[in-house]
Coordinates of N, CA and C in Angstrom, one line a residue:
M1 N -1.5 -28.4 25.2 CA -1.6 -26.8 26.2 C -0.8 -25.3 24.9
T2 N -1.9 -24.6 24.9 CA -1.5 -23.3 24.0 C -0.6 -22.2 24.6
D3 N 0.0 -21.6 24.6 CA 0.8 -20.7 25.8 C -0.8 -19.6 26.0
A4 N -0.8 -19.0 26.3 CA -1.1 -17.1 27.3 C -1.1 -16.7 26.6
I5 N -1.9 -15.9 26.1 CA -1.5 -14.4 25.6 C -1.1 -13.4 26.4
Q6 N -0.4 -12.7 26.2 CA -0.1 -11.6 27.1 C -0.5 -10.3 27.1
P7 N -0.6 -9.5 27.5 CA -0.8 -7.9 27.3 C 0.4 -7.8 26.6
P8 N -0.3 -6.4 26.0 CA 1.1 -5.4 25.8 C 1.3 -5.0 26.6
T9 N 2.6 -4.3 26.5 CA 3.7 -3.7 28.0 C 4.1 -2.6 27.4
R10 N 4.5 -1.9 28.0 CA 4.6 -0.3 27.7 C 5.9 -0.5 27.6
Q11 N 6.6 0.6 27.0 CA 7.7 0.5 26.4 C 8.5 2.6 27.2
T12 N 10.0 1.9 26.4 CA 9.9 3.3 27.1 C 9.8 4.1 26.2
L13 N 9.9 5.7 26.6 CA 8.9 6.5 26.0 C 9.8 7.3 24.8
S14 N 9.2 7.9 23.4 CA 9.5 7.9 22.5 C 8.6 9.3 21.9
I15 N 9.8 9.6 21.4 CA 9.3 11.2 20.5 C 9.5 11.2 19.5
T16 N 8.2 11.6 18.6 CA 8.5 11.5 17.1 C 8.1 12.4 16.3
A17 N 8.8 13.3 15.5 CA 8.6 14.0 14.6 C 8.0 13.8 13.6
I18 N 6.3 14.5 13.1 CA 6.0 13.8 12.1 C 5.6 15.2 10.9
P19 N 6.2 15.0 9.9 CA 5.7 15.9 9.0 C 4.8 16.4 8.5
A20 N 4.3 18.1 8.4 CA 3.0 18.4 8.2 C 3.3 19.9 7.6
L21 N 1.9 19.4 6.6 CA 2.0 21.1 6.0 C 3.0 21.6 5.5
G22 N 4.2 21.0 4.9 CA 4.7 22.3 4.5 C 6.2 21.8 4.7
D23 N 6.1 22.5 6.0 CA 7.2 23.0 7.0 C 6.9 22.8 8.6
N24 N 5.4 22.5 9.2 CA 5.5 22.2 10.4 C 6.0 20.5 11.0
Y25 N 6.3 20.6 12.0 CA 6.5 19.3 12.6 C 5.4 19.0 13.7
I26 N 4.5 18.1 13.9 CA 3.6 17.9 15.4 C 4.3 17.1 15.6
W27 N 4.9 17.2 16.6 CA 5.3 15.8 17.8 C 4.4 14.9 18.6
L28 N 4.7 13.6 18.2 CA 3.9 12.7 18.8 C 5.1 11.9 20.2
L29 N 4.7 12.2 21.7 CA 4.6 11.5 22.7 C 4.7 10.0 22.7
S30 N 4.8 9.0 22.7 CA 4.0 7.5 22.6 C 5.0 6.7 23.9
D31 N 4.1 6.1 24.8 CA 4.9 4.6 25.3 C 4.7 3.4 24.5
G32 N 4.3 3.3 23.3 CA 3.9 1.5 23.0 C 2.3 1.3 22.7
L33 N 1.6 1.9 23.2 CA 0.4 2.3 24.1 C -0.6 2.6 23.1
Q34 N -0.2 4.6 24.4 CA -1.4 5.5 24.0 C 0.5 6.5 23.4
A35 N -0.6 7.9 23.4 CA 0.3 9.6 22.5 C -0.1 10.1 22.9
V36 N 0.9 11.2 23.6 CA 0.2 12.9 23.4 C 0.2 13.2 21.7
C37 N 0.0 14.3 21.7 CA 0.2 15.0 20.4 C 0.7 16.6 20.4
I38 N 1.1 16.9 20.1 CA 1.7 18.1 20.2 C 0.9 18.7 19.0
D39 N 0.5 20.2 19.2 CA 0.4 20.9 18.1 C -0.1 20.7 16.7
P40 N -1.4 19.3 16.4 CA -1.9 18.4 15.2 C -2.1 19.8 14.3
G41 N -1.4 20.1 13.5 CA -1.9 20.9 12.4 C -2.7 20.1 11.0
D42 N -1.8 18.8 11.6 CA -3.4 18.1 10.3 C -3.6 16.9 10.7
A43 N -4.4 16.5 10.7 CA -4.6 14.6 11.8 C -4.6 14.1 10.4
E44 N -4.7 13.9 9.7 CA -3.8 13.1 8.1 C -2.9 11.9 9.0
P45 N -1.8 12.5 8.8 CA -0.5 12.3 9.0 C -0.4 11.7 10.3
V46 N -1.4 12.0 11.5 CA -0.9 11.7 12.8 C -2.3 10.4 12.7
L47 N -3.1 10.4 12.5 CA -4.3 9.4 11.9 C -3.3 7.9 11.4
D48 N -2.1 8.2 10.3 CA -1.5 7.7 9.6 C -0.3 6.9 10.5
Y49 N 0.4 7.5 11.6 CA 1.1 6.9 12.4 C 0.2 5.8 12.9
L50 N -0.1 6.1 13.4 CA -0.9 6.3 14.9 C -1.6 4.4 14.4
G51 N -2.3 4.6 13.3 CA -3.0 3.4 12.6 C -1.5 2.0 13.0
Q52 N -0.6 2.8 11.7 CA 0.8 2.1 11.4 C 1.1 1.4 13.0
T53 N 1.4 2.1 14.0 CA 1.7 1.7 15.6 C 1.1 1.4 16.6
K54 N -0.5 0.9 16.1 CA -2.0 1.0 16.9 C -1.3 1.4 18.0
T55 N -1.1 2.3 17.7 CA -1.1 3.7 19.0 C -2.8 4.0 19.5
E56 N -2.7 4.3 21.4 CA -4.5 5.0 21.5 C -3.9 6.5 21.3
L57 N -4.9 7.8 21.0 CA -3.8 8.9 21.2 C -4.8 9.2 22.3
T58 N -4.6 9.9 23.8 CA -5.2 10.1 24.8 C -4.7 11.7 25.0
Q59 N -4.1 11.9 24.5 CA -3.6 13.4 24.6 C -3.6 14.6 23.8
I60 N -4.1 16.0 23.8 CA -3.5 16.0 22.2 C -2.8 17.8 23.5
W61 N -1.7 18.1 23.8 CA -1.7 19.4 24.0 C -1.6 21.0 23.0
I62 N -2.2 21.6 22.9 CA -1.9 22.4 22.3 C -1.3 24.0 22.9
T63 N 0.0 24.8 21.9 CA 0.8 25.6 22.9 C 0.0 27.1 22.2
H64 N -0.8 27.6 21.1 CA -1.2 28.4 21.2 C -2.5 28.1 19.4
H65 N -3.2 29.6 19.3 CA -4.5 29.0 19.0 C -4.0 28.7 17.4
H66 N -3.4 29.2 16.2 CA -2.9 29.5 15.3 C -3.4 28.4 14.1
H67 N -4.2 28.0 13.1 CA -4.6 27.0 12.7 C -3.2 25.6 12.0
D68 N -2.7 26.5 11.8 CA -1.7 25.2 11.5 C -0.7 24.5 12.9
H69 N -1.8 25.0 13.5 CA -1.0 24.2 15.2 C -2.7 23.3 15.6
T70 N -3.7 23.9 15.4 CA -4.9 23.0 15.6 C -5.6 22.6 14.6
G71 N -5.7 22.7 12.9 CA -5.7 22.0 11.7 C -6.4 20.7 12.3
G72 N -6.4 19.9 13.6 CA -5.7 18.1 13.0 C -7.2 18.2 14.2
I73 N -7.4 19.0 15.1 CA -7.6 18.3 16.2 C -9.0 18.1 16.3
A74 N -10.2 18.4 15.1 CA -11.3 18.3 15.0 C -11.3 16.2 14.6
G75 N -10.2 15.7 14.0 CA -10.2 15.2 13.1 C -9.8 13.5 14.3
L76 N -9.2 14.4 15.0 CA -8.3 13.4 16.0 C -9.2 13.1 17.1
K77 N -10.2 14.0 17.5 CA -11.4 13.8 18.5 C -12.2 12.5 17.7
S78 N -12.8 12.6 16.0 CA -13.9 12.2 16.0 C -13.3 10.9 16.0
R79 N -11.7 10.0 15.5 CA -11.2 9.0 15.4 C -11.1 8.7 17.2
F80 N -11.0 9.4 17.9 CA -10.1 9.2 19.6 C -11.4 10.4 20.2
P81 N -12.7 9.7 20.7 CA -13.9 10.5 21.5 C -13.2 11.1 22.7
D82 N -12.4 10.0 23.3 CA -12.4 9.8 24.6 C -11.1 11.1 24.8
C83 N -10.4 11.4 24.1 CA -9.0 12.0 23.9 C -8.9 13.5 24.9
E84 N -8.2 13.5 25.9 CA -8.5 15.1 26.0 C -7.6 16.2 26.2
I85 N -8.0 16.7 25.9 CA -7.4 18.4 25.2 C -7.2 19.8 25.8
Y86 N -5.5 20.0 26.1 CA -5.7 20.6 27.4 C -5.0 22.4 25.9
G87 N -5.5 23.3 26.5 CA -4.7 24.3 25.7 C -5.3 25.4 26.7
N88 N -4.6 26.7 26.4 CA -5.1 27.8 26.9 C -6.3 28.5 26.6
R89 N -7.0 30.0 27.1 CA -8.7 30.0 27.7 C -9.0 30.0 25.9
D90 N -7.9 30.2 24.3 CA -8.4 30.7 23.3 C -9.0 29.5 22.7
I91 N -8.4 28.2 23.1 CA -8.4 27.1 22.6 C -10.3 26.6 22.7
A92 N -10.8 26.9 21.8 CA -12.6 26.9 21.9 C -12.7 25.5 21.3
A93 N -12.1 24.2 21.1 CA -11.8 22.7 21.6 C -11.3 22.4 22.6
A94 N -10.6 23.1 23.3 CA -9.5 22.5 24.6 C -11.0 21.3 25.5
T95 N -10.8 20.3 26.1 CA -11.6 19.9 27.1 C -10.9 20.1 28.7
H96 N -9.9 20.6 28.6 CA -8.6 21.5 30.1 C -8.4 22.4 29.8
P97 N -8.9 23.6 29.9 CA -8.2 24.9 29.9 C -6.8 24.7 31.1
I98 N -5.8 25.6 30.6 CA -4.9 25.4 31.3 C -4.9 26.6 31.9
S99 N -3.4 26.6 32.0 CA -2.0 28.0 32.5 C -1.1 27.8 32.9
E100 N -0.1 28.7 33.5 CA 0.7 28.7 33.8 C 0.6 27.9 35.0
G101 N 1.7 27.1 35.4 CA 2.2 26.3 36.3 C 1.5 25.0 36.6
T102 N 0.0 24.8 35.5 CA -0.2 23.5 35.3 C 0.3 22.3 35.3
H103 N 1.1 21.1 35.5 CA 1.0 20.1 35.2 C 0.4 18.6 35.2
L104 N 0.4 18.1 34.0 CA 0.1 17.2 33.0 C 1.2 15.9 33.3
N105 N 0.3 14.9 33.1 CA 1.2 13.2 33.3 C 1.0 13.0 32.4
F106 N 2.1 12.0 31.9 CA 2.5 11.0 30.8 C 3.0 10.3 30.9
G107 N 2.5 8.4 30.6 CA 3.9 7.5 30.4 C 4.7 7.7 32.2
G108 N 3.9 7.8 33.3 CA 4.5 8.0 34.6 C 5.3 9.0 34.9
C109 N 5.9 10.2 33.5 CA 6.6 11.2 33.5 C 5.7 13.0 33.7
R110 N 6.2 13.2 33.8 CA 5.5 14.5 34.4 C 5.7 16.4 33.9
A111 N 4.6 17.1 32.3 CA 5.0 18.1 32.0 C 4.7 19.8 32.8
E112 N 5.2 20.2 33.2 CA 4.6 21.6 33.2 C 4.6 22.9 32.2
V113 N 3.2 24.0 32.7 CA 2.5 24.5 31.2 C 3.9 25.8 32.4
W114 N 4.5 26.2 31.1 CA 4.9 27.6 31.4 C 3.9 28.5 30.3
Q115 N 3.8 29.7 30.5 CA 2.9 31.0 29.5 C 4.5 31.5 28.9
V116 N 4.6 31.5 27.5 CA 6.0 32.4 26.8 C 5.1 33.1 26.0
P117 N 4.3 34.2 25.6 CA 3.9 35.0 24.9 C 5.2 35.5 24.6
G118 N 4.5 36.1 23.1 CA 5.6 36.9 22.2 C 5.1 36.9 20.5
H119 N 4.6 35.6 20.2 CA 4.2 35.7 19.4 C 2.4 35.8 19.4
T120 N 1.9 34.9 20.3 CA 0.8 35.5 20.8 C 1.2 35.7 22.2
D121 N 0.1 36.2 22.5 CA 0.1 36.7 24.1 C -0.8 35.3 25.4
T122 N -1.5 34.3 24.1 CA -1.4 33.1 25.1 C -0.9 31.9 25.3
H123 N 0.8 32.3 24.3 CA 1.1 30.7 24.0 C 1.6 30.5 25.2
L124 N 1.6 29.3 25.1 CA 2.3 27.9 26.2 C 3.4 27.2 25.5
A125 N 4.3 26.8 26.3 CA 5.4 25.7 26.5 C 5.1 24.9 27.3
Y126 N 5.3 23.8 27.3 CA 5.3 22.1 27.8 C 6.6 21.9 28.2
L127 N 6.9 22.1 29.3 CA 8.5 21.5 29.9 C 8.6 19.9 30.3
F128 N 8.6 18.6 29.5 CA 8.6 17.5 29.8 C 9.9 16.6 30.2
E129 N 9.5 16.1 31.5 CA 10.8 16.1 31.8 C 10.9 14.6 32.3
Y130 N 12.1 13.5 30.8 CA 12.0 12.2 31.1 C 13.8 12.1 30.4
G131 N 14.0 11.0 30.4 CA 15.2 10.7 30.8 C 16.3 11.6 31.6
G132 N 16.0 11.6 32.1 CA 17.1 12.9 32.8 C 17.4 14.0 32.8
R133 N 16.7 15.0 31.5 CA 16.3 16.2 31.4 C 15.1 16.9 30.5
L134 N 15.2 17.7 30.8 CA 13.9 18.2 30.1 C 13.5 18.4 28.5
H135 N 12.7 18.2 28.3 CA 12.1 18.3 26.7 C 10.9 19.3 26.8
V136 N 11.5 20.3 25.5 CA 10.5 21.5 25.9 C 9.3 21.9 24.2
F137 N 8.9 21.3 24.8 CA 7.3 21.8 22.9 C 7.0 23.1 23.2
C138 N 7.6 24.0 22.7 CA 8.0 25.5 22.6 C 6.9 25.7 21.0
G139 N 6.1 25.1 20.6 CA 5.2 26.0 19.9 C 6.3 26.6 18.5
D140 N 6.2 27.6 18.6 CA 6.2 29.3 17.9 C 7.0 30.2 18.6
T141 N 7.4 30.1 19.6 CA 8.5 30.9 20.1 C 9.7 31.1 20.3
L142 N 10.1 29.7 20.2 CA 11.8 29.3 20.0 C 11.9 28.5 19.0
F143 N 12.5 29.4 17.5 CA 12.5 27.7 16.7 C 14.6 28.3 17.1
S144 N 14.8 26.8 15.9 CA 16.1 27.0 15.9 C 17.2 28.1 15.4
A145 N 18.0 29.0 15.7 CA 18.6 29.8 15.4 C 17.6 30.6 15.1
G146 N 15.8 31.1 15.9 CA 15.6 32.2 15.7 C 14.7 31.8 16.5
C147 N 13.2 32.9 16.2 CA 12.5 33.2 17.4 C 11.2 33.3 16.0
G148 N 10.1 33.0 17.1 CA 8.8 33.4 16.1 C 8.8 35.2 15.8
R149 N 7.7 35.1 14.9 CA 7.4 36.3 14.5 C 6.5 37.1 15.8
V150 N 6.2 38.3 16.0 CA 5.3 38.8 17.1 C 3.9 39.3 15.9
F151 N 3.0 38.2 17.0 CA 1.7 39.1 16.7 C 0.9 39.5 17.3
T152 N 0.0 38.5 18.2 CA -1.2 38.9 19.3 C 0.5 39.5 20.8
G153 N 1.3 39.1 20.5 CA 2.3 39.9 21.8 C 3.0 40.6 21.5
T154 N 4.3 41.0 22.5 CA 5.0 41.7 21.5 C 6.5 41.9 22.3
A155 N 6.8 42.5 21.3 CA 8.4 41.9 20.7 C 9.0 41.5 22.5
A156 N 8.7 42.4 23.4 CA 9.1 42.7 25.0 C 8.7 41.7 25.6
D157 N 7.8 41.1 25.4 CA 6.7 39.4 25.5 C 8.0 38.5 25.2
L158 N 8.2 38.8 24.0 CA 8.9 37.6 23.5 C 10.2 37.6 23.8
A159 N 11.0 38.2 24.2 CA 12.3 38.7 25.1 C 12.3 37.5 26.1
A160 N 11.5 38.0 27.0 CA 11.2 37.7 28.3 C 11.0 36.0 28.6
S161 N 10.2 36.0 27.4 CA 10.7 34.2 27.1 C 11.4 33.7 27.0
F162 N 11.9 34.3 26.2 CA 13.8 33.8 25.4 C 14.5 33.7 27.1
D163 N 13.9 34.8 27.7 CA 14.8 34.9 29.4 C 14.7 33.9 30.1
R164 N 13.1 33.0 30.2 CA 13.3 32.1 30.5 C 14.2 31.2 30.0
F165 N 14.0 30.7 28.9 CA 14.6 29.6 28.3 C 15.8 29.5 28.4
K166 N 16.8 30.4 28.4 CA 17.6 30.2 28.7 C 18.3 30.2 30.1
A167 N 17.3 30.7 30.8 CA 18.1 30.1 32.2 C 18.1 28.8 32.5
L168 N 17.1 28.0 31.9 CA 17.1 26.2 31.8 C 18.8 26.0 31.4
P169 N 18.7 24.3 32.0 CA 20.2 23.4 31.8 C 20.8 23.5 30.4
D170 N 21.9 23.7 30.1 CA 22.0 24.1 28.8 C 22.0 22.2 28.5
D171 N 22.1 21.0 28.2 CA 20.9 20.0 27.7 C 19.9 19.7 27.9
T172 N 18.7 21.3 28.1 CA 17.7 21.3 27.8 C 16.9 20.8 26.5
L173 N 16.1 20.0 25.5 CA 16.2 19.7 24.1 C 15.0 20.8 24.1
F174 N 14.7 21.5 22.7 CA 13.4 22.1 23.0 C 13.2 21.2 21.8
Y175 N 12.3 21.3 20.8 CA 11.5 20.7 19.5 C 9.4 21.6 19.5
P176 N 11.1 22.2 18.1 CA 10.5 24.0 17.8 C 9.0 23.5 16.8
A177 N 8.0 23.6 16.2 CA 7.0 23.4 15.4 C 7.3 23.8 14.1
H178 N 8.0 23.6 13.6 CA 8.2 24.2 12.2 C 9.7 24.1 11.7
E179 N 10.4 23.8 10.4 CA 11.7 23.3 9.8 C 11.6 24.8 9.6
Y180 N 12.6 25.9 10.0 CA 13.2 27.2 9.7 C 14.3 27.2 9.8
T181 N 15.1 26.4 10.3 CA 16.5 26.4 10.3 C 17.7 27.0 9.6
A182 N 17.5 26.5 8.7 CA 18.2 26.7 7.6 C 18.0 28.4 7.7
A183 N 16.8 28.7 6.7 CA 16.6 30.4 6.8 C 16.9 30.9 8.3
N184 N 17.1 30.5 9.2 CA 17.1 31.2 10.7 C 18.3 31.5 10.3
L185 N 19.4 30.4 9.8 CA 21.1 30.2 10.4 C 21.6 31.1 8.9
A186 N 20.6 31.7 7.8 CA 21.5 32.6 7.0 C 21.1 33.8 7.5
F187 N 20.3 34.1 8.3 CA 20.1 35.6 9.6 C 21.1 35.5 9.9
A188 N 21.1 34.8 11.1 CA 22.1 34.4 11.8 C 23.4 34.7 11.1
A189 N 24.1 34.3 10.5 CA 25.4 34.3 9.7 C 25.8 35.8 9.2
H190 N 24.1 36.4 9.1 CA 24.0 38.2 8.6 C 24.7 39.0 9.8
I191 N 23.8 38.6 10.8 CA 24.1 39.1 11.5 C 25.8 39.3 12.9
E192 N 26.0 37.8 12.8 CA 27.5 37.3 12.7 C 28.3 36.5 12.0
P193 N 28.7 36.9 10.8 CA 29.6 36.2 10.0 C 30.9 36.0 10.1
D194 N 31.5 36.4 11.4 CA 32.5 35.4 12.1 C 32.4 34.1 13.0
N195 N 31.0 33.8 13.1 CA 30.9 32.8 14.1 C 30.8 31.2 13.5
P196 N 32.3 30.2 13.8 CA 32.3 29.4 13.4 C 31.1 28.4 14.4
A197 N 29.8 28.7 15.1 CA 29.4 27.9 15.6 C 27.9 27.5 14.3
I198 N 27.9 29.0 13.5 CA 26.9 29.5 12.9 C 27.0 28.7 11.3
R199 N 28.2 28.8 11.3 CA 28.9 27.8 9.9 C 28.5 27.2 9.9
A200 N 29.1 26.3 11.1 CA 28.8 24.7 11.6 C 27.7 24.3 10.9
A201 N 26.4 24.8 12.0 CA 25.3 24.7 11.9 C 24.7 24.5 10.5
A202 N 24.6 25.2 9.9 CA 24.1 25.8 8.1 C 24.4 24.4 7.4
E203 N 26.2 24.3 7.3 CA 26.1 22.9 6.4 C 25.3 21.7 7.1
A204 N 25.4 22.0 8.6 CA 24.6 20.2 9.4 C 22.8 20.5 9.3
A205 N 22.7 22.0 8.8 CA 20.9 21.8 8.2 C 20.8 21.8 7.0
R206 N 21.4 21.6 5.9 CA 21.0 20.6 4.5 C 20.5 19.7 4.9
R207 N 20.6 18.5 6.3 CA 19.7 17.3 6.2 C 18.6 17.5 6.9
T208 N 17.5 16.9 6.9 CA 16.5 17.4 7.7 C 16.0 16.0 9.0
P209 N 15.4 16.1 9.3 CA 15.3 17.1 10.2 C 16.2 17.8 10.8
T210 N 15.8 19.0 11.1 CA 17.4 19.2 12.3 C 17.2 19.6 14.1
L211 N 15.8 19.1 14.3 CA 14.8 19.4 15.5 C 15.1 17.8 16.2
P212 N 14.9 17.7 17.3 CA 15.5 18.9 17.8 C 16.9 19.2 18.7
V213 N 16.7 20.5 18.8 CA 18.5 21.2 19.4 C 18.0 21.3 21.1
S214 N 19.9 21.3 21.5 CA 20.0 21.4 22.9 C 20.2 22.9 23.0
L215 N 19.7 23.1 24.4 CA 20.2 24.6 24.2 C 21.5 25.4 24.4
A216 N 22.0 24.1 24.5 CA 23.8 24.9 24.5 C 23.2 25.4 23.0
H217 N 23.4 24.2 22.0 CA 23.6 24.7 20.6 C 22.8 26.7 20.8
E218 N 21.8 26.3 20.6 CA 21.5 27.4 20.5 C 21.4 28.4 21.5
K219 N 22.2 28.6 22.0 CA 23.1 29.8 22.9 C 24.5 30.2 21.8
A220 N 24.7 29.5 21.2 CA 25.9 29.5 20.0 C 25.6 30.1 19.1
V221 N 24.1 30.0 18.5 CA 23.9 30.1 16.8 C 22.4 30.9 16.8
N222 N 21.5 30.5 17.9 CA 20.3 31.0 18.0 C 20.9 33.5 18.3
P223 N 21.1 34.6 17.5 CA 20.9 35.4 17.7 C 19.9 36.2 18.5
F224 N 18.9 35.5 19.0 CA 17.7 35.8 19.9 C 18.2 35.6 21.5
L225 N 19.0 34.4 21.6 CA 19.8 33.7 23.0 C 21.0 34.7 22.6
R226 N 21.6 35.8 22.1 CA 23.2 36.2 22.4 C 23.0 37.8 21.8
T227 N 21.7 37.8 22.8 CA 21.8 39.9 22.8 C 22.8 40.4 23.9
D228 N 23.4 39.2 24.6 CA 24.2 40.6 25.5 C 26.0 39.9 25.0
N229 N 26.0 39.4 23.4 CA 27.1 39.2 23.2 C 27.5 41.0 22.6
P230 N 28.6 41.4 22.7 CA 29.1 42.6 22.2 C 28.7 42.9 20.5
A231 N 29.4 41.6 20.1 CA 29.4 41.9 18.5 C 28.0 42.1 17.9
V232 N 27.4 40.7 18.7 CA 26.1 41.0 18.1 C 25.1 41.7 18.7
R233 N 25.2 42.8 19.1 CA 24.6 44.3 19.8 C 25.5 45.3 18.5
R234 N 27.0 45.2 18.6 CA 27.6 46.1 17.4 C 26.8 46.0 16.0
R235 N 26.7 44.6 16.0 CA 25.8 44.6 14.1 C 24.8 44.9 14.3
T236 N 23.8 44.6 15.2 CA 22.5 44.7 15.6 C 22.1 46.9 15.1
A237 N 23.0 47.0 15.7 CA 22.8 48.9 16.2 C 23.6 48.9 14.2
E238 N 24.7 48.4 13.8 CA 25.0 49.4 12.9 C 24.0 49.1 11.9
L239 N 24.1 47.7 11.2 CA 22.0 47.4 10.2 C 21.2 48.4 10.3
A240 N 21.3 48.7 12.0 CA 19.3 49.6 12.0 C 20.2 51.2 12.2
G241 N 20.6 51.1 11.9 CA 21.1 52.4 12.2 C 21.2 53.5 13.0
R242 N 21.2 52.8 14.1 CA 21.0 53.9 15.3 C 21.3 52.8 16.7
A243 N 21.5 53.2 17.4 CA 22.2 52.4 18.8 C 21.2 51.6 19.6
V244 N 21.2 50.9 19.7 CA 21.0 50.2 21.2 C 21.1 50.0 22.3
S245 N 20.6 50.0 23.9 CA 20.7 49.7 24.7 C 21.0 48.6 25.1
S246 N 20.1 47.8 25.4 CA 19.8 46.7 25.8 C 19.3 45.3 25.7
N247 N 19.8 44.6 26.0 CA 19.2 43.7 25.8 C 18.1 43.0 25.1
Q248 N 17.0 43.7 26.0 CA 15.7 43.8 25.1 C 15.7 44.8 24.2
E249 N 16.1 45.8 24.1 CA 16.3 46.5 22.8 C 17.0 46.0 22.1
T250 N 17.5 45.1 21.9 CA 18.6 44.4 20.6 C 17.6 43.3 20.8
F251 N 16.9 42.9 21.4 CA 16.1 41.5 21.0 C 14.9 42.2 19.9
A252 N 14.5 43.1 20.1 CA 13.3 43.8 19.2 C 14.1 44.7 18.0
V253 N 15.0 44.8 17.9 CA 15.5 45.7 16.3 C 15.7 44.2 16.1
L254 N 15.8 43.2 16.1 CA 17.0 41.5 15.4 C 15.3 41.4 15.0
R255 N 14.9 41.3 15.8 CA 13.2 40.4 15.5 C 12.9 41.7 14.1
E256 N 12.8 43.0 13.9 CA 12.7 43.7 12.8 C 13.6 43.6 12.1
L257 N 14.8 43.4 11.9 CA 15.3 42.9 11.3 C 15.0 41.9 9.9
K258 N 14.5 40.8 11.1 CA 14.6 39.5 10.6 C 13.2 39.6 10.1
N259 N 12.0 40.3 10.1 CA 11.2 40.6 9.5 C 11.7 41.3 7.9
N260 N 12.5 42.3 8.0 CA 12.8 42.5 6.4 C 14.1 41.8 5.7
F261 N 14.5 40.5 6.4 CA 15.0 40.2 6.0 C 15.2 39.5 4.6

């Protein structure tokens, strides 16, 4: 008598970075059978990975509407027509429009949706609880050692979004959507040339991927999370040629300086 064929069993969740479009990361949550894709700017590398791992795509989470975060939706939906797509009201392909406070579920774990405007005015982040810590898929709001450019949001919005992130536990892991770390650290060193944590991070950033990163790490190297540091504020005022009188103003001036760095 032959042994009965056992159905596949669910595995521990994994989080994989799929490189795309030169400097994007498409993040994939998987339990070994099913997967969630975050910000698919390109369908092809995701389809390749899913095919190799024989995994079904069941959900897509979108942080914001820019094409390098949404360009692969149609291709993935064509291959997985039952896939559910979550995004803010400006994501035309969303099968489930969502907003601040929405909760999503995958692999027996829960994600909470935050509105984190600044890069765009409708930008979302997904705070996924797994393994006793938070995993934040933050799109283009926070980068390692940096932040996103301001397009349809405001610098004040972005500073407020950073304040929300800063209040999370230090072991929170952030999963930005771009490999901008080395360039951001060059600017961070311009702001804090005597910061040893920035020097160490710049050395480590020679190896990619540099992500994910912990909030504790970012508090040590990211000037946009260090606007309350007197040295950062003094250097920001010096480079801008004018006084800065608050954390929010320091943040906005830093963003202007980064635009021209």
